[in-house]
């Protein structure tokens, strides 16, 4: 059998089942609002959204690897490119780009303008500290942890706060060496 | 630092043109998110009724917005004031916008005048869900029931909306029926006489 090469984000997005983005957007809005009611503190909501994203990330990586045919990335640069070019496209149908590399290639920014999560959203004055899309940073963190990379993901720019784009800073903290034997029962 | 500091311009949603609503995301993105919604709420409650109520609340918030959005976009700022009109609006327009298809069926209850049912063979939110035995009648369709209630309530037809599994012969999975029971103030016997007194908010559209 011929080896299968990695597929482009567009090709995958075209082939998977899709739903209306507004259902997604409004459902996410309902979640955020429920969290704000339950937890009251904006900081707590940020934390919870991040946690939810993490939970999603650790499961989403399986589907990502199965559908994208991406094999092990040679370095963190390639990892970031794959997230922006394939991951964002495949799940959210939007394009993102990677810039602002530091000299040793462990820190970069993912920048995107289209973001289905924020349609119809306006941050009220009482929620200025809210990272509305914090679920995204959690997803990236969770997914990368499953491929042995500990990362820190922070928001640098946010269009809901009046910036001209969304910017996520991705910082590689360490590569976790794979351990043997794998514990299957945990 | 004159000229250097950037004046933050908070974007105003009303200044943006209304999207055509054709954008899509992958079904898994929605499924992952919905699953988190269910899990989060599951951790907050200790019984099924409460869990369904919380999912319904989340759905209600979606429904209220969907009504505004669709009336604005598809119906030229007009909203249905007749009972059958709003029911078919839910069954066709809302369903089509949210789930990409018209609902499988819309029926009137045979036993009660004020009951209607929308049935769906495989409801989108139930697609990846299997309910464990110990959770009995729990149905994630409660979220969709909430959406329906949100739409109806916003249109001036308050109702109690619940989701139920109905086993189907020859099918492995049961279908989901959304049961709509209108409250007494909605006079279903003569829908045309029911005066809808909720003001329509007029939008100044671009």
mmCIF file of C-alpha atoms in Angstrom:
data_model
loop_
_atom_site.group_PDB
_atom_site.id
_atom_site.type_symbol
_atom_site.label_atom_id
_atom_site.label_comp_id
_atom_site.label_asym_id
_atom_site.label_seq_id
_atom_site.Cartn_x
_atom_site.Cartn_y
_atom_site.Cartn_z
ATOM 1 C CA UNK A 1 0.000 0.000 0.000
ATOM 2 C CA UNK A 2 1.271 3.419 -0.883
ATOM 3 C CA UNK A 3 2.013 5.607 2.104
ATOM 4 C CA UNK A 4 -0.686 8.160 2.730
ATOM 5 C CA UNK A 5 0.531 11.718 2.825
ATOM 6 C CA UNK A 6 -0.829 14.401 5.090
ATOM 7 C CA UNK A 7 -4.037 15.949 3.835
ATOM 8 C CA UNK A 8 -4.741 19.638 3.603
ATOM 9 C CA UNK A 9 -7.149 21.242 6.040
ATOM 10 C CA UNK A 10 -9.451 22.274 3.210
ATOM 11 C CA UNK A 11 -9.690 18.752 1.869
ATOM 12 C CA UNK A 12 -10.551 17.335 5.282
ATOM 13 C CA UNK A 13 -13.069 20.052 6.035
ATOM 14 C CA UNK A 14 -14.766 19.358 2.714
ATOM 15 C CA UNK A 15 -15.041 15.672 3.479
ATOM 16 C CA UNK A 16 -16.271 15.691 7.087
ATOM 17 C CA UNK A 17 -19.852 16.123 8.218
ATOM 18 C CA UNK A 18 -20.570 19.732 9.023
ATOM 19 C CA UNK A 19 -23.178 21.704 10.937
ATOM 20 C CA UNK A 20 -24.380 25.263 10.770
ATOM 21 C CA UNK A 21 -21.886 27.514 12.515
ATOM 22 C CA UNK A 22 -24.657 29.490 14.191
ATOM 23 C CA UNK A 23 -25.825 26.457 16.143
ATOM 24 C CA UNK A 24 -22.242 26.073 17.316
ATOM 25 C CA UNK A 25 -21.856 29.760 18.101
ATOM 26 C CA UNK A 26 -25.094 30.067 20.023
ATOM 27 C CA UNK A 27 -24.513 26.850 21.927
ATOM 28 C CA UNK A 28 -21.114 28.111 22.984
ATOM 29 C CA UNK A 29 -22.734 31.373 24.022
ATOM 30 C CA UNK A 30 -25.232 29.445 26.128
ATOM 31 C CA UNK A 31 -22.370 27.611 27.830
ATOM 32 C CA UNK A 32 -20.500 30.799 28.613
ATOM 33 C CA UNK A 33 -23.633 32.387 29.997
ATOM 34 C CA UNK A 34 -24.377 29.355 32.142
ATOM 35 C CA UNK A 35 -20.849 29.503 33.532
ATOM 36 C CA UNK A 36 -21.146 33.201 34.286
ATOM 37 C CA UNK A 37 -24.371 32.552 36.192
ATOM 38 C CA UNK A 38 -22.976 29.571 38.080
ATOM 39 C CA UNK A 39 -19.496 30.789 38.915
ATOM 40 C CA UNK A 40 -20.063 34.549 39.125
ATOM 41 C CA UNK A 41 -16.340 35.353 38.982
ATOM 42 C CA UNK A 42 -14.956 36.070 35.506
ATOM 43 C CA UNK A 43 -11.625 34.501 36.479
ATOM 44 C CA UNK A 44 -13.361 31.271 37.445
ATOM 45 C CA UNK A 45 -15.196 31.232 34.138
ATOM 46 C CA UNK A 46 -11.891 31.604 32.300
ATOM 47 C CA UNK A 47 -10.551 28.651 34.238
ATOM 48 C CA UNK A 48 -13.590 26.497 33.575
ATOM 49 C CA UNK A 49 -13.579 27.291 29.853
ATOM 50 C CA UNK A 50 -9.910 26.376 29.733
ATOM 51 C CA UNK A 51 -10.648 23.105 31.518
ATOM 52 C CA UNK A 52 -13.450 22.288 29.104
ATOM 53 C CA UNK A 53 -11.150 23.019 26.193
ATOM 54 C CA UNK A 54 -8.512 20.757 27.704
ATOM 55 C CA UNK A 55 -11.058 17.941 28.012
ATOM 56 C CA UNK A 56 -11.994 18.441 24.381
ATOM 57 C CA UNK A 57 -8.363 18.629 23.265
ATOM 58 C CA UNK A 58 -7.347 15.314 24.745
ATOM 59 C CA UNK A 59 -10.143 13.603 22.816
ATOM 60 C CA UNK A 60 -9.972 15.710 19.679
ATOM 61 C CA UNK A 61 -6.361 14.820 18.969
ATOM 62 C CA UNK A 62 -7.399 11.236 18.118
ATOM 63 C CA UNK A 63 -9.789 12.353 15.458
ATOM 64 C CA UNK A 64 -7.263 14.862 14.203
ATOM 65 C CA UNK A 65 -4.530 12.283 13.760
ATOM 66 C CA UNK A 66 -6.882 9.745 12.210
ATOM 67 C CA UNK A 67 -8.260 12.121 9.612
ATOM 68 C CA UNK A 68 -5.256 14.278 8.783
ATOM 69 C CA UNK A 69 -2.651 11.528 8.273
ATOM 70 C CA UNK A 70 -0.142 13.881 9.856
ATOM 71 C CA UNK A 71 2.773 11.941 11.276
ATOM 72 C CA UNK A 72 5.153 13.032 13.977
ATOM 73 C CA UNK A 73 6.218 16.639 13.566
ATOM 74 C CA UNK A 74 9.962 17.129 13.345
ATOM 75 C CA UNK A 75 9.982 20.244 15.466
ATOM 76 C CA UNK A 76 7.754 22.726 17.237
ATOM 77 C CA UNK A 77 7.703 24.947 14.149
ATOM 78 C CA UNK A 78 6.022 22.240 12.155
ATOM 79 C CA UNK A 79 3.619 21.544 15.029
ATOM 80 C CA UNK A 80 2.455 25.134 15.092
ATOM 81 C CA UNK A 81 2.013 25.217 11.317
ATOM 82 C CA UNK A 82 -0.054 22.049 11.416
ATOM 83 C CA UNK A 83 -2.311 23.455 14.140
ATOM 84 C CA UNK A 84 -2.910 26.664 12.231
ATOM 85 C CA UNK A 85 -3.197 25.271 8.716
ATOM 86 C CA UNK A 86 -4.856 21.915 9.320
ATOM 87 C CA UNK A 87 -6.400 21.931 12.791
ATOM 88 C CA UNK A 88 -8.236 25.252 12.655
ATOM 89 C CA UNK A 89 -9.478 24.553 9.149
ATOM 90 C CA UNK A 90 -10.555 21.018 9.829
ATOM 91 C CA UNK A 91 -12.691 21.736 12.875
ATOM 92 C CA UNK A 92 -13.740 25.359 12.609
ATOM 93 C CA UNK A 93 -13.417 25.950 8.888
ATOM 94 C CA UNK A 94 -11.201 29.005 9.394
ATOM 95 C CA UNK A 95 -7.638 29.778 8.411
ATOM 96 C CA UNK A 96 -4.934 30.889 10.765
ATOM 97 C CA UNK A 97 -1.297 31.787 10.339
ATOM 98 C CA UNK A 98 1.826 31.493 12.456
ATOM 99 C CA UNK A 99 4.260 34.337 13.115
ATOM 100 C CA UNK A 100 6.421 35.995 15.767
ATOM 101 C CA UNK A 101 8.863 33.136 16.294
ATOM 102 C CA UNK A 102 11.455 33.637 18.950
ATOM 103 C CA UNK A 103 15.067 32.788 18.168
ATOM 104 C CA UNK A 104 15.099 29.264 19.605
ATOM 105 C CA UNK A 105 11.826 28.230 18.000
ATOM 106 C CA UNK A 106 9.849 27.475 21.132
ATOM 107 C CA UNK A 107 7.466 30.400 21.165
ATOM 108 C CA UNK A 108 5.206 31.715 18.433
ATOM 109 C CA UNK A 109 1.852 33.303 17.742
ATOM 110 C CA UNK A 110 -1.148 31.879 15.967
ATOM 111 C CA UNK A 111 -3.146 34.665 14.372
ATOM 112 C CA UNK A 112 -6.654 34.477 12.940
ATOM 113 C CA UNK A 113 -9.485 36.851 12.189
ATOM 114 C CA UNK A 114 -12.431 34.611 11.430
ATOM 115 C CA UNK A 115 -13.692 33.020 14.574
ATOM 116 C CA UNK A 116 -17.064 31.299 14.608
ATOM 117 C CA UNK A 117 -17.186 31.448 18.404
ATOM 118 C CA UNK A 118 -17.629 35.205 18.566
ATOM 119 C CA UNK A 119 -20.426 35.908 16.082
ATOM 120 C CA UNK A 120 -23.157 38.017 17.704
ATOM 121 C CA UNK A 121 -20.990 38.545 20.769
ATOM 122 C CA UNK A 122 -20.253 41.783 22.540
ATOM 123 C CA UNK A 123 -18.500 41.825 25.872
ATOM 124 C CA UNK A 124 -20.431 43.860 28.435
ATOM 125 C CA UNK A 125 -18.514 46.160 30.775
ATOM 126 C CA UNK A 126 -18.857 43.720 33.647
ATOM 127 C CA UNK A 127 -17.077 40.975 31.707
ATOM 128 C CA UNK A 128 -14.022 42.817 30.421
ATOM 129 C CA UNK A 129 -11.711 40.303 32.084
ATOM 130 C CA UNK A 130 -13.350 37.409 30.298
ATOM 131 C CA UNK A 131 -11.352 35.479 27.739
ATOM 132 C CA UNK A 132 -14.430 34.562 25.777
ATOM 133 C CA UNK A 133 -12.655 32.068 23.536
ATOM 134 C CA UNK A 134 -10.620 30.467 26.285
ATOM 135 C CA UNK A 135 -11.914 27.088 25.246
ATOM 136 C CA UNK A 136 -9.637 27.288 22.185
ATOM 137 C CA UNK A 137 -6.454 27.698 24.179
ATOM 138 C CA UNK A 138 -7.516 24.760 26.331
ATOM 139 C CA UNK A 139 -8.096 22.606 23.261
ATOM 140 C CA UNK A 140 -4.610 23.311 21.896
ATOM 141 C CA UNK A 141 -3.006 22.656 25.260
ATOM 142 C CA UNK A 142 -4.884 19.387 25.761
ATOM 143 C CA UNK A 143 -4.251 18.122 22.258
ATOM 144 C CA UNK A 144 -0.516 18.873 22.390
ATOM 145 C CA UNK A 145 -0.182 17.241 25.770
ATOM 146 C CA UNK A 146 -1.420 14.007 24.188
ATOM 147 C CA UNK A 147 1.486 14.159 21.755
ATOM 148 C CA UNK A 148 3.980 14.714 24.585
ATOM 149 C CA UNK A 149 4.260 18.473 24.473
ATOM 150 C CA UNK A 150 3.659 20.620 27.493
ATOM 151 C CA UNK A 151 2.673 24.060 26.340
ATOM 152 C CA UNK A 152 1.451 27.342 27.678
ATOM 153 C CA UNK A 153 -1.166 29.097 25.600
ATOM 154 C CA UNK A 154 -2.105 32.712 26.273
ATOM 155 C CA UNK A 155 -4.243 35.322 24.579
ATOM 156 C CA UNK A 156 -2.346 38.306 23.265
ATOM 157 C CA UNK A 157 -4.962 39.935 21.085
ATOM 158 C CA UNK A 158 -8.726 39.541 21.131
ATOM 159 C CA UNK A 159 -11.121 41.167 18.680
ATOM 160 C CA UNK A 160 -13.826 41.268 21.349
ATOM 161 C CA UNK A 161 -11.568 43.614 23.265
ATOM 162 C CA UNK A 162 -11.103 45.857 20.289
ATOM 163 C CA UNK A 163 -7.988 44.351 18.744
ATOM 164 C CA UNK A 164 -7.712 43.822 15.005
ATOM 165 C CA UNK A 165 -7.205 40.065 15.178
ATOM 166 C CA UNK A 166 -7.064 37.123 17.536
ATOM 167 C CA UNK A 167 -3.593 36.181 18.617
ATOM 168 C CA UNK A 168 -2.726 33.152 20.670
ATOM 169 C CA UNK A 169 0.785 32.845 22.001
ATOM 170 C CA UNK A 170 2.042 29.296 22.012
ATOM 171 C CA UNK A 171 4.986 28.490 24.208
ATOM 172 C CA UNK A 172 6.631 25.100 24.378
ATOM 173 C CA UNK A 173 7.507 24.371 27.996
ATOM 174 C CA UNK A 174 8.956 20.910 27.582
ATOM 175 C CA UNK A 175 8.784 17.742 25.571
ATOM 176 C CA UNK A 176 7.653 14.943 27.801
ATOM 177 C CA UNK A 177 9.617 11.805 27.008
ATOM 178 C CA UNK A 178 7.424 8.828 26.234
ATOM 179 C CA UNK A 179 7.380 6.317 28.990
ATOM 180 C CA UNK A 180 7.525 2.613 28.839
ATOM 181 C CA UNK A 181 5.694 0.480 29.716
ATOM 182 C CA UNK A 182 2.472 2.224 28.787
ATOM 183 C CA UNK A 183 -0.176 1.810 31.370
ATOM 184 C CA UNK A 184 -3.253 0.712 29.572
ATOM 185 C CA UNK A 185 -5.514 0.497 32.558
ATOM 186 C CA UNK A 186 -5.266 4.093 33.658
ATOM 187 C CA UNK B 1 3.026 59.395 23.605
ATOM 188 C CA UNK B 2 0.611 61.266 21.447
ATOM 189 C CA UNK B 3 -0.299 59.360 18.345
ATOM 190 C CA UNK B 4 1.215 56.170 19.612
ATOM 191 C CA UNK B 5 -1.443 54.889 21.931
ATOM 192 C CA UNK B 6 -4.146 53.079 20.116
ATOM 193 C CA UNK B 7 -7.698 54.036 20.880
ATOM 194 C CA UNK B 8 -9.512 50.829 21.523
ATOM 195 C CA UNK B 9 -12.569 50.682 19.380
ATOM 196 C CA UNK B 10 -14.954 48.165 20.809
ATOM 197 C CA UNK B 11 -16.711 46.499 17.971
ATOM 198 C CA UNK B 12 -20.452 46.875 18.061
ATOM 199 C CA UNK B 13 -22.345 43.827 16.878
ATOM 200 C CA UNK B 14 -25.178 45.934 15.538
ATOM 201 C CA UNK B 15 -22.829 47.766 13.214
ATOM 202 C CA UNK B 16 -21.836 44.595 11.478
ATOM 203 C CA UNK B 17 -23.870 43.303 8.574
ATOM 204 C CA UNK B 18 -25.971 40.279 9.379
ATOM 205 C CA UNK B 19 -24.287 37.185 8.047
ATOM 206 C CA UNK B 20 -26.138 34.977 5.610
ATOM 207 C CA UNK B 21 -25.762 32.093 8.006
ATOM 208 C CA UNK B 22 -24.099 29.800 5.528
ATOM 209 C CA UNK B 23 -20.912 29.323 7.468
ATOM 210 C CA UNK B 24 -20.232 25.863 8.786
ATOM 211 C CA UNK B 25 -18.064 24.107 11.340
ATOM 212 C CA UNK B 26 -17.332 20.421 11.566
ATOM 213 C CA UNK B 27 -19.932 18.261 13.253
ATOM 214 C CA UNK B 28 -17.296 16.957 15.644
ATOM 215 C CA UNK B 29 -16.495 20.461 16.839
ATOM 216 C CA UNK B 30 -20.141 20.834 17.795
ATOM 217 C CA UNK B 31 -20.340 17.323 19.244
ATOM 218 C CA UNK B 32 -17.265 17.906 21.433
ATOM 219 C CA UNK B 33 -18.670 21.189 22.684
ATOM 220 C CA UNK B 34 -22.102 19.756 23.341
ATOM 221 C CA UNK B 35 -20.596 16.856 25.211
ATOM 222 C CA UNK B 36 -18.757 19.316 27.463
ATOM 223 C CA UNK B 37 -22.027 21.129 28.092
ATOM 224 C CA UNK B 38 -23.666 17.873 29.161
ATOM 225 C CA UNK B 39 -20.730 16.776 31.309
ATOM 226 C CA UNK B 40 -20.424 20.136 33.010
ATOM 227 C CA UNK B 41 -24.103 20.145 33.891
ATOM 228 C CA UNK B 42 -24.031 16.519 34.915
ATOM 229 C CA UNK B 43 -21.428 17.358 37.529
ATOM 230 C CA UNK B 44 -23.638 20.117 38.886
ATOM 231 C CA UNK B 45 -26.763 18.084 39.571
ATOM 232 C CA UNK B 46 -27.803 15.013 41.478
ATOM 233 C CA UNK B 47 -30.852 13.932 39.512
ATOM 234 C CA UNK B 48 -31.953 13.563 35.929
ATOM 235 C CA UNK B 49 -34.840 16.017 36.052
ATOM 236 C CA UNK B 50 -32.478 18.752 37.180
ATOM 237 C CA UNK B 51 -29.974 17.875 34.467
ATOM 238 C CA UNK B 52 -32.681 18.061 31.815
ATOM 239 C CA UNK B 53 -33.836 21.366 33.214
ATOM 240 C CA UNK B 54 -30.350 22.824 32.967
ATOM 241 C CA UNK B 55 -29.876 21.602 29.408
ATOM 242 C CA UNK B 56 -33.256 23.043 28.568
ATOM 243 C CA UNK B 57 -32.199 26.387 30.015
ATOM 244 C CA UNK B 58 -29.128 26.400 27.806
ATOM 245 C CA UNK B 59 -31.312 25.546 24.807
ATOM 246 C CA UNK B 60 -33.794 28.262 25.702
ATOM 247 C CA UNK B 61 -31.047 30.852 25.378
ATOM 248 C CA UNK B 62 -30.270 29.534 21.917
ATOM 249 C CA UNK B 63 -33.937 29.451 20.869
ATOM 250 C CA UNK B 64 -34.623 33.025 21.893
ATOM 251 C CA UNK B 65 -31.763 34.198 19.690
ATOM 252 C CA UNK B 66 -32.593 31.936 16.792
ATOM 253 C CA UNK B 67 -36.091 33.411 16.668
ATOM 254 C CA UNK B 68 -34.778 36.946 16.380
ATOM 255 C CA UNK B 69 -32.116 35.992 13.918
ATOM 256 C CA UNK B 70 -34.375 34.075 11.556
ATOM 257 C CA UNK B 71 -37.273 36.509 11.682
ATOM 258 C CA UNK B 72 -34.829 39.223 10.853
ATOM 259 C CA UNK B 73 -33.066 37.406 8.065
ATOM 260 C CA UNK B 74 -35.645 35.170 6.434
ATOM 261 C CA UNK B 75 -38.958 36.757 7.132
ATOM 262 C CA UNK B 76 -38.361 40.447 6.593
ATOM 263 C CA UNK B 77 -38.786 41.360 10.257
ATOM 264 C CA UNK B 78 -42.166 39.663 10.451
ATOM 265 C CA UNK B 79 -43.015 37.192 13.098
ATOM 266 C CA UNK B 80 -45.714 34.561 13.071
ATOM 267 C CA UNK B 81 -48.721 35.411 15.219
ATOM 268 C CA UNK B 82 -50.763 32.337 14.452
ATOM 269 C CA UNK B 83 -50.221 29.132 16.312
ATOM 270 C CA UNK B 84 -49.926 26.908 13.277
ATOM 271 C CA UNK B 85 -47.718 29.466 11.627
ATOM 272 C CA UNK B 86 -45.218 29.477 14.466
ATOM 273 C CA UNK B 87 -45.298 25.683 14.714
ATOM 274 C CA UNK B 88 -44.457 25.249 11.079
ATOM 275 C CA UNK B 89 -41.827 27.968 11.460
ATOM 276 C CA UNK B 90 -40.171 25.815 14.140
ATOM 277 C CA UNK B 91 -40.629 22.611 12.194
ATOM 278 C CA UNK B 92 -39.264 23.937 8.914
ATOM 279 C CA UNK B 93 -37.372 27.227 9.137
ATOM 280 C CA UNK B 94 -35.706 26.769 12.529
ATOM 281 C CA UNK B 95 -34.943 23.101 11.966
ATOM 282 C CA UNK B 96 -33.521 23.750 8.544
ATOM 283 C CA UNK B 97 -31.296 26.549 9.783
ATOM 284 C CA UNK B 98 -29.968 24.661 12.797
ATOM 285 C CA UNK B 99 -29.916 21.053 11.670
ATOM 286 C CA UNK B 100 -29.797 21.396 7.895
ATOM 287 C CA UNK B 101 -33.110 19.652 7.313
ATOM 288 C CA UNK B 102 -36.797 19.983 8.004
ATOM 289 C CA UNK B 103 -37.962 17.962 11.021
ATOM 290 C CA UNK B 104 -39.304 14.517 10.186
ATOM 291 C CA UNK B 105 -42.828 15.198 11.343
ATOM 292 C CA UNK B 106 -45.130 17.673 13.030
ATOM 293 C CA UNK B 107 -48.287 16.221 14.504
ATOM 294 C CA UNK B 108 -51.163 17.346 16.637
ATOM 295 C CA UNK B 109 -51.793 15.343 19.791
ATOM 296 C CA UNK B 110 -54.882 13.197 19.510
ATOM 297 C CA UNK B 111 -55.819 13.258 23.180
ATOM 298 C CA UNK B 112 -55.311 16.884 24.019
ATOM 299 C CA UNK B 113 -56.170 19.907 21.937
ATOM 300 C CA UNK B 114 -53.193 21.893 23.161
ATOM 301 C CA UNK B 115 -50.473 19.339 22.443
ATOM 302 C CA UNK B 116 -48.256 19.107 19.412
ATOM 303 C CA UNK B 117 -45.315 16.882 18.615
ATOM 304 C CA UNK B 118 -42.222 17.293 16.504
ATOM 305 C CA UNK B 119 -40.464 14.021 15.840
ATOM 306 C CA UNK B 120 -37.014 13.306 14.571
ATOM 307 C CA UNK B 121 -35.594 9.897 13.769
ATOM 308 C CA UNK B 122 -32.067 10.806 14.757
ATOM 309 C CA UNK B 123 -31.779 14.103 16.542
ATOM 310 C CA UNK B 124 -28.436 15.777 15.936
ATOM 311 C CA UNK B 125 -27.610 16.141 19.628
ATOM 312 C CA UNK B 126 -28.412 12.476 20.282
ATOM 313 C CA UNK B 127 -26.256 11.228 17.477
ATOM 314 C CA UNK B 128 -23.218 10.384 19.563
ATOM 315 C CA UNK B 129 -24.990 9.851 22.840
ATOM 316 C CA UNK B 130 -25.913 6.603 24.440
ATOM 317 C CA UNK B 131 -27.739 6.888 27.706
ATOM 318 C CA UNK B 132 -26.542 4.505 30.411
ATOM 319 C CA UNK B 133 -29.216 2.294 31.936
ATOM 320 C CA UNK B 134 -29.073 3.923 35.330
ATOM 321 C CA UNK B 135 -30.021 7.247 33.823
ATOM 322 C CA UNK B 136 -33.340 5.901 32.630
ATOM 323 C CA UNK B 137 -35.354 8.294 30.552
ATOM 324 C CA UNK B 138 -32.759 11.006 30.274
ATOM 325 C CA UNK B 139 -32.720 12.564 26.830
ATOM 326 C CA UNK B 140 -30.200 15.105 25.579
ATOM 327 C CA UNK B 141 -33.002 16.278 23.351
ATOM 328 C CA UNK B 142 -33.898 18.412 26.376
ATOM 329 C CA UNK B 143 -31.490 20.917 24.848
ATOM 330 C CA UNK B 144 -33.501 20.979 21.624
ATOM 331 C CA UNK B 145 -36.737 21.107 23.633
ATOM 332 C CA UNK B 146 -35.271 24.216 25.239
ATOM 333 C CA UNK B 147 -34.555 25.712 21.821
ATOM 334 C CA UNK B 148 -38.176 25.091 20.802
ATOM 335 C CA UNK B 149 -39.456 26.609 24.035
ATOM 336 C CA UNK B 150 -37.207 29.625 23.532
ATOM 337 C CA UNK B 151 -38.574 30.226 20.053
ATOM 338 C CA UNK B 152 -42.214 29.766 21.067
ATOM 339 C CA UNK B 153 -41.878 31.858 24.201
ATOM 340 C CA UNK B 154 -40.207 34.676 22.336
ATOM 341 C CA UNK B 155 -42.992 34.637 19.773
ATOM 342 C CA UNK B 156 -45.645 34.933 22.456
ATOM 343 C CA UNK B 157 -46.737 31.319 22.665
ATOM 344 C CA UNK B 158 -45.536 30.077 26.053
ATOM 345 C CA UNK B 159 -45.419 26.302 26.249
ATOM 346 C CA UNK B 160 -43.997 23.446 28.250
ATOM 347 C CA UNK B 161 -41.681 21.516 25.970
ATOM 348 C CA UNK B 162 -40.188 18.124 26.759
ATOM 349 C CA UNK B 163 -38.162 15.545 24.856
ATOM 350 C CA UNK B 164 -38.956 11.835 24.904
ATOM 351 C CA UNK B 165 -37.595 8.688 23.363
ATOM 352 C CA UNK B 166 -40.165 6.719 21.422
ATOM 353 C CA UNK B 167 -39.123 3.184 20.458
ATOM 354 C CA UNK B 168 -39.696 2.364 16.823
ATOM 355 C CA UNK B 169 -40.430 -1.054 15.476
ATOM 356 C CA UNK B 170 -37.664 -2.498 13.382
ATOM 357 C CA UNK B 171 -35.247 0.264 14.371
ATOM 358 C CA UNK B 172 -32.393 -0.162 16.762
ATOM 359 C CA UNK B 173 -32.493 3.374 18.060
ATOM 360 C CA UNK B 174 -35.613 5.094 19.290
ATOM 361 C CA UNK B 175 -36.725 8.315 17.723
ATOM 362 C CA UNK B 176 -36.972 11.513 19.717
ATOM 363 C CA UNK B 177 -40.262 13.296 20.059
ATOM 364 C CA UNK B 178 -40.414 16.877 21.226
ATOM 365 C CA UNK B 179 -43.731 17.308 23.000
ATOM 366 C CA UNK B 180 -45.125 20.831 23.022
ATOM 367 C CA UNK B 181 -47.903 21.581 25.471
ATOM 368 C CA UNK B 182 -49.148 25.144 25.229
ATOM 369 C CA UNK B 183 -50.088 26.917 28.411
ATOM 370 C CA UNK B 184 -53.686 27.878 29.056
ATOM 371 C CA UNK B 185 -53.357 31.442 27.924
ATOM 372 C CA UNK B 186 -52.614 30.253 24.421
ATOM 373 C CA UNK B 187 -56.035 29.458 23.090
ATOM 374 C CA UNK B 188 -55.391 26.634 20.703
ATOM 375 C CA UNK B 189 -59.016 26.096 19.776
ATOM 376 C CA UNK B 190 -59.185 29.341 17.874
ATOM 377 C CA UNK B 191 -55.640 30.337 17.139
ATOM 378 C CA UNK B 192 -56.645 33.236 14.985
ATOM 379 C CA UNK B 193 -58.336 34.928 17.923
ATOM 380 C CA UNK B 194 -55.339 34.700 20.155
ATOM 381 C CA UNK B 195 -54.114 38.213 20.341
ATOM 382 C CA UNK B 196 -50.419 38.471 20.399
ATOM 383 C CA UNK B 197 -49.569 41.451 22.488
ATOM 384 C CA UNK B 198 -45.840 41.114 22.789
ATOM 385 C CA UNK B 199 -44.361 44.066 21.031
ATOM 386 C CA UNK B 200 -42.163 43.392 18.114
ATOM 387 C CA UNK B 201 -38.942 45.177 18.626
ATOM 388 C CA UNK B 202 -38.234 47.145 15.528
ATOM 389 C CA UNK B 203 -34.771 46.955 14.259
ATOM 390 C CA UNK B 204 -33.098 49.610 12.292
ATOM 391 C CA UNK B 205 -31.405 47.509 9.757
ATOM 392 C CA UNK B 206 -28.602 48.442 7.526
#
